[in-house]
Tab-separated table of C-alpha atoms in Angstrom:
chain	number	residue	atom	x	y	z
A	1374	MET	CA	-12.818	-3.893	8.633
A	1375	ILE	CA	-15.880	-3.295	6.462
A	1376	HIS	CA	-15.054	-2.066	3.067
A	1377	ASN	CA	-17.759	-1.022	0.773
A	1378	ILE	CA	-17.415	-0.509	-2.463
A	1379	GLU	CA	-21.505	0.275	-2.718
A	1380	GLU	CA	-19.705	4.150	-2.512
A	1381	LYS	CA	-18.846	6.163	-5.707
A	1382	ASN	CA	-15.862	4.546	-5.911
A	1383	GLU	CA	-12.908	6.936	-6.965
A	1384	GLY	CA	-9.974	4.525	-6.118
A	1385	MET	CA	-8.457	3.462	-2.880
A	1386	ASN	CA	-6.466	6.640	-1.709
A	1387	VAL	CA	-10.118	7.277	-0.988
A	1388	HIS	CA	-10.823	3.890	1.648
A	1389	LEU	CA	-6.609	5.297	3.420
A	1390	SER	CA	-7.944	8.542	4.166
A	1391	LEU	CA	-11.584	6.828	5.544
A	1392	PHE	CA	-8.905	4.563	8.358
A	1393	GLU	CA	-6.854	8.487	8.267
A	1394	LYS	CA	-9.353	9.548	9.878
A	1395	ASN	CA	-10.274	6.965	12.628
A	1396	GLY	CA	-6.298	8.067	13.192
A	1397	SER	CA	-4.424	5.624	11.624
A	1398	HIS	CA	-1.317	6.436	9.310
A	1399	THR	CA	-1.621	5.181	5.931
A	1400	THR	CA	1.276	5.061	3.515
A	1401	ILE	CA	1.499	4.580	-0.162
A	1402	HIS	CA	5.059	3.609	-2.169
A	1403	ILE	CA	5.722	3.117	-5.675
A	1404	GLN	CA	6.732	0.217	-6.176
A	1405	GLU	CA	6.816	0.361	-10.196
A	1406	LEU	CA	6.414	3.511	-12.464
A	1407	GLU	CA	7.187	2.545	-16.007
A	1408	ARG	CA	5.980	3.039	-20.119
A	1409	ILE	CA	4.270	-0.724	-20.756
A	1410	GLU	CA	2.944	-1.636	-24.919
A	1411	ALA	CA	-0.907	-1.675	-24.504
A	1412	GLY	CA	-1.514	-5.307	-25.254
A	1413	ASP	CA	-5.106	-7.175	-26.263
A	1414	MET	CA	-6.661	-6.696	-23.220
A	1415	LEU	CA	-5.722	-2.911	-22.051
A	1416	ALA	CA	-6.104	-1.708	-25.969
A	1417	ASP	CA	-10.051	-3.058	-25.942
A	1418	LEU	CA	-10.597	-1.403	-22.492
A	1419	PHE	CA	-9.214	1.475	-23.735
A	1420	GLN	CA	-10.564	1.671	-26.984
A	1421	ILE	CA	-6.875	2.673	-28.345
A	1422	GLU	CA	-4.265	0.416	-30.777
A	1423	MET	CA	-2.682	-1.844	-29.504
A	1424	SER	CA	1.348	-1.197	-28.996
A	1425	ALA	CA	-0.227	2.329	-27.714
A	1426	PRO	CA	1.787	2.697	-24.365
A	1427	ILE	CA	-0.015	2.668	-21.089
A	1428	TRP	CA	2.358	3.482	-17.685
A	1429	LYS	CA	2.044	0.963	-15.497
A	1430	ILE	CA	1.977	1.646	-11.731
A	1431	VAL	CA	2.400	-0.167	-8.891
A	1432	ARG	CA	1.199	1.087	-5.610
A	1433	LEU	CA	1.499	-0.845	-2.316
A	1434	HIS	CA	-0.742	0.853	0.268
A	1435	CYS	CA	0.302	0.715	3.802
A	1436	ILE	CA	-1.530	1.061	7.743
A	1437	HIS	CA	0.987	2.468	10.285
A	1438	GLU	CA	3.613	0.855	7.766
A	1439	GLU	CA	1.630	-2.947	7.456
A	1440	PRO	CA	0.811	-3.818	3.864
A	1441	ILE	CA	-2.500	-4.239	3.277
A	1442	GLU	CA	-3.202	-4.129	-0.358
A	1443	LEU	CA	-1.077	-4.079	-3.508
A	1444	GLU	CA	-2.622	-2.064	-5.975
A	1445	TYR	CA	-1.551	-2.454	-10.668
A	1446	LEU	CA	-3.434	0.457	-12.137
A	1447	TYR	CA	-3.101	1.001	-15.827
A	1448	VAL	CA	-4.102	4.646	-17.123
A	1449	PRO	CA	-3.384	5.617	-20.950
A	1450	VAL	CA	-0.240	7.289	-21.391
A	1451	GLY	CA	-1.988	9.620	-23.907
A	1452	ILE	CA	-5.058	10.930	-20.751
A	1453	LEU	CA	-1.575	11.322	-17.541
A	1454	PRO	CA	1.180	12.149	-21.023
A	1455	GLN	CA	3.109	13.483	-18.103
A	1456	LEU	CA	2.764	11.525	-15.449
A	1457	THR	CA	5.950	11.671	-12.696
A	1458	LYS	CA	6.478	8.924	-9.861
A	1459	GLN	CA	5.713	12.392	-7.100
A	1460	ALA	CA	1.976	12.144	-8.909
A	1461	CYS	CA	1.712	8.126	-8.152
A	1462	HIS	CA	0.490	9.248	-4.207
A	1463	ALA	CA	-2.716	11.450	-5.221
A	1464	ASP	CA	-6.109	10.245	-6.081
A	1465	PHE	CA	-5.601	9.613	-9.716
A	1466	THR	CA	-9.360	10.483	-10.084
A	1467	HIS	CA	-8.473	14.339	-9.233
A	1468	LEU	CA	-5.988	14.096	-11.453
A	1469	ILE	CA	-7.398	13.000	-14.274
A	1470	GLU	CA	-10.351	15.586	-13.649
A	1471	GLN	CA	-8.185	18.329	-13.886
A	1472	GLN	CA	-6.358	17.277	-16.761
A	1473	ASN	CA	-9.030	16.186	-19.177
A	1474	GLU	CA	-12.100	18.462	-18.173
A	1475	ALA	CA	-14.386	15.310	-17.580
A	1476	SER	CA	-15.234	13.845	-14.676
A	1477	PHE	CA	-15.381	10.854	-13.055
A	1478	GLN	CA	-19.216	8.653	-14.091
A	1479	SER	CA	-19.447	5.288	-12.769
A	1480	ALA	CA	-16.689	1.875	-11.895
A	1481	GLU	CA	-17.634	-1.701	-12.367
A	1482	ASN	CA	-15.940	-3.766	-9.863
A	1483	GLU	CA	-15.557	-8.104	-9.366
A	1484	ILE	CA	-14.013	-9.773	-7.202
A	1485	THR	CA	-12.478	-12.931	-8.016
A	1486	PRO	CA	-9.436	-15.530	-5.525
A	1487	HIS	CA	-6.232	-14.774	-6.711
A	1488	MET	CA	-3.382	-17.385	-6.387
A	1489	LEU	CA	-0.401	-15.120	-5.224
A	1490	LEU	CA	2.876	-14.786	-6.665
A	1491	LYS	CA	5.867	-15.151	-5.161
A	1492	LYS	CA	6.915	-11.147	-5.487
A	1493	GLU	CA	3.437	-10.294	-4.097
A	1494	LYS	CA	3.673	-12.477	-1.219
A	1495	GLU	CA	7.796	-10.694	0.020
A	1496	LEU	CA	5.183	-7.329	-1.015
A	1497	LEU	CA	2.214	-7.973	1.090
A	1498	GLU	CA	4.542	-9.096	3.875
A	1499	THR	CA	2.576	-13.000	4.279
A	1500	SER	CA	3.155	-16.447	3.488
A	1501	GLN	CA	-0.937	-17.618	2.243
A	1502	ALA	CA	-1.183	-18.290	-0.760
A	1503	LEU	CA	-4.686	-17.785	-1.651
A	1504	THR	CA	-6.158	-13.508	-1.683
A	1505	ASN	CA	-8.764	-11.454	-2.728
A	1506	LYS	CA	-8.825	-9.484	-6.153
A	1507	LEU	CA	-10.732	-6.692	-6.818
A	1508	SER	CA	-10.387	-5.747	-10.326
A	1509	SER	CA	-11.237	-2.524	-11.016
A	1510	LYS	CA	-12.397	-0.573	-14.389
A	1511	ARG	CA	-13.288	3.543	-14.410
A	1512	TYR	CA	-14.998	5.321	-16.685
A	1513	LEU	CA	-15.080	9.553	-17.357
A	1514	ASP	CA	-18.636	11.032	-18.270
A	1515	ASN	CA	-17.793	11.570	-22.055
A	1516	GLY	CA	-17.570	7.219	-21.950
A	1517	ARG	CA	-14.394	6.609	-21.670
A	1518	THR	CA	-12.479	3.957	-19.696
A	1519	TYR	CA	-9.479	5.906	-18.152
A	1520	THR	CA	-8.055	3.594	-15.506
A	1521	TYR	CA	-8.359	-0.374	-15.110
A	1522	SER	CA	-6.898	-1.629	-11.783
A	1523	GLU	CA	-6.426	-5.006	-9.844
A	1524	THR	CA	-5.949	-4.284	-5.748
A	1525	ILE	CA	-4.803	-8.020	-4.278
A	1526	PHE	CA	-5.368	-7.820	-0.980
A	1527	ARG	CA	-3.372	-8.974	2.247
A	1528	ASP	CA	-4.628	-11.541	4.210
A	1529	ALA	CA	-8.119	-10.513	6.061
A	1530	ALA	CA	-7.491	-6.752	5.849
A	1531	PHE	CA	-10.996	-6.370	3.972
A	1532	ALA	CA	-14.283	-7.700	4.286
A	1533	PHE	CA	-16.405	-6.575	0.603
A	1534	THR	CA	-20.242	-5.610	1.463
A	1535	MET	CA	-21.332	-4.635	-2.426
A	1536	THR	CA	-25.758	-3.394	-2.965
A	1537	LYS	CA	-27.557	-3.924	-6.311
A	1538	LYS	CA	-30.128	-0.311	-6.322
A	1539	ARG	CA	-32.579	0.101	-8.939
């Protein structure tokens, strides 16, 4: 499978919808939704105070109920103050654009190797030790970072291609 992140990166929901168009049934299972305090990295990234509230959402993406990726998603509570578990199934870009009078501007993506934790192996139903992780920072047209995510992929579910444009 080719997973191209060159396009206007609006989150994995966009890519999973491409599988649905090809006849695959995709689902998202919310594993976790909790408010946490921003540590150094997230406070700096979101330009908020240390200990400011952040939503941590953990989503398991499946095709035909087979786990293919585990996504850790972080959003400042100030951007989505009334987030519910049901809303976590939605495309966050669309949800945030609706509530913040701003639109998606750009994304920075980095693919790195990732050693799977025991819990991640269980959720992804794999025994492999090493996989790929896509870290993504998404920005609104007002320059504000609105999400940070780390998506961990099962086995060779995805191959990545990138195109540099000038």
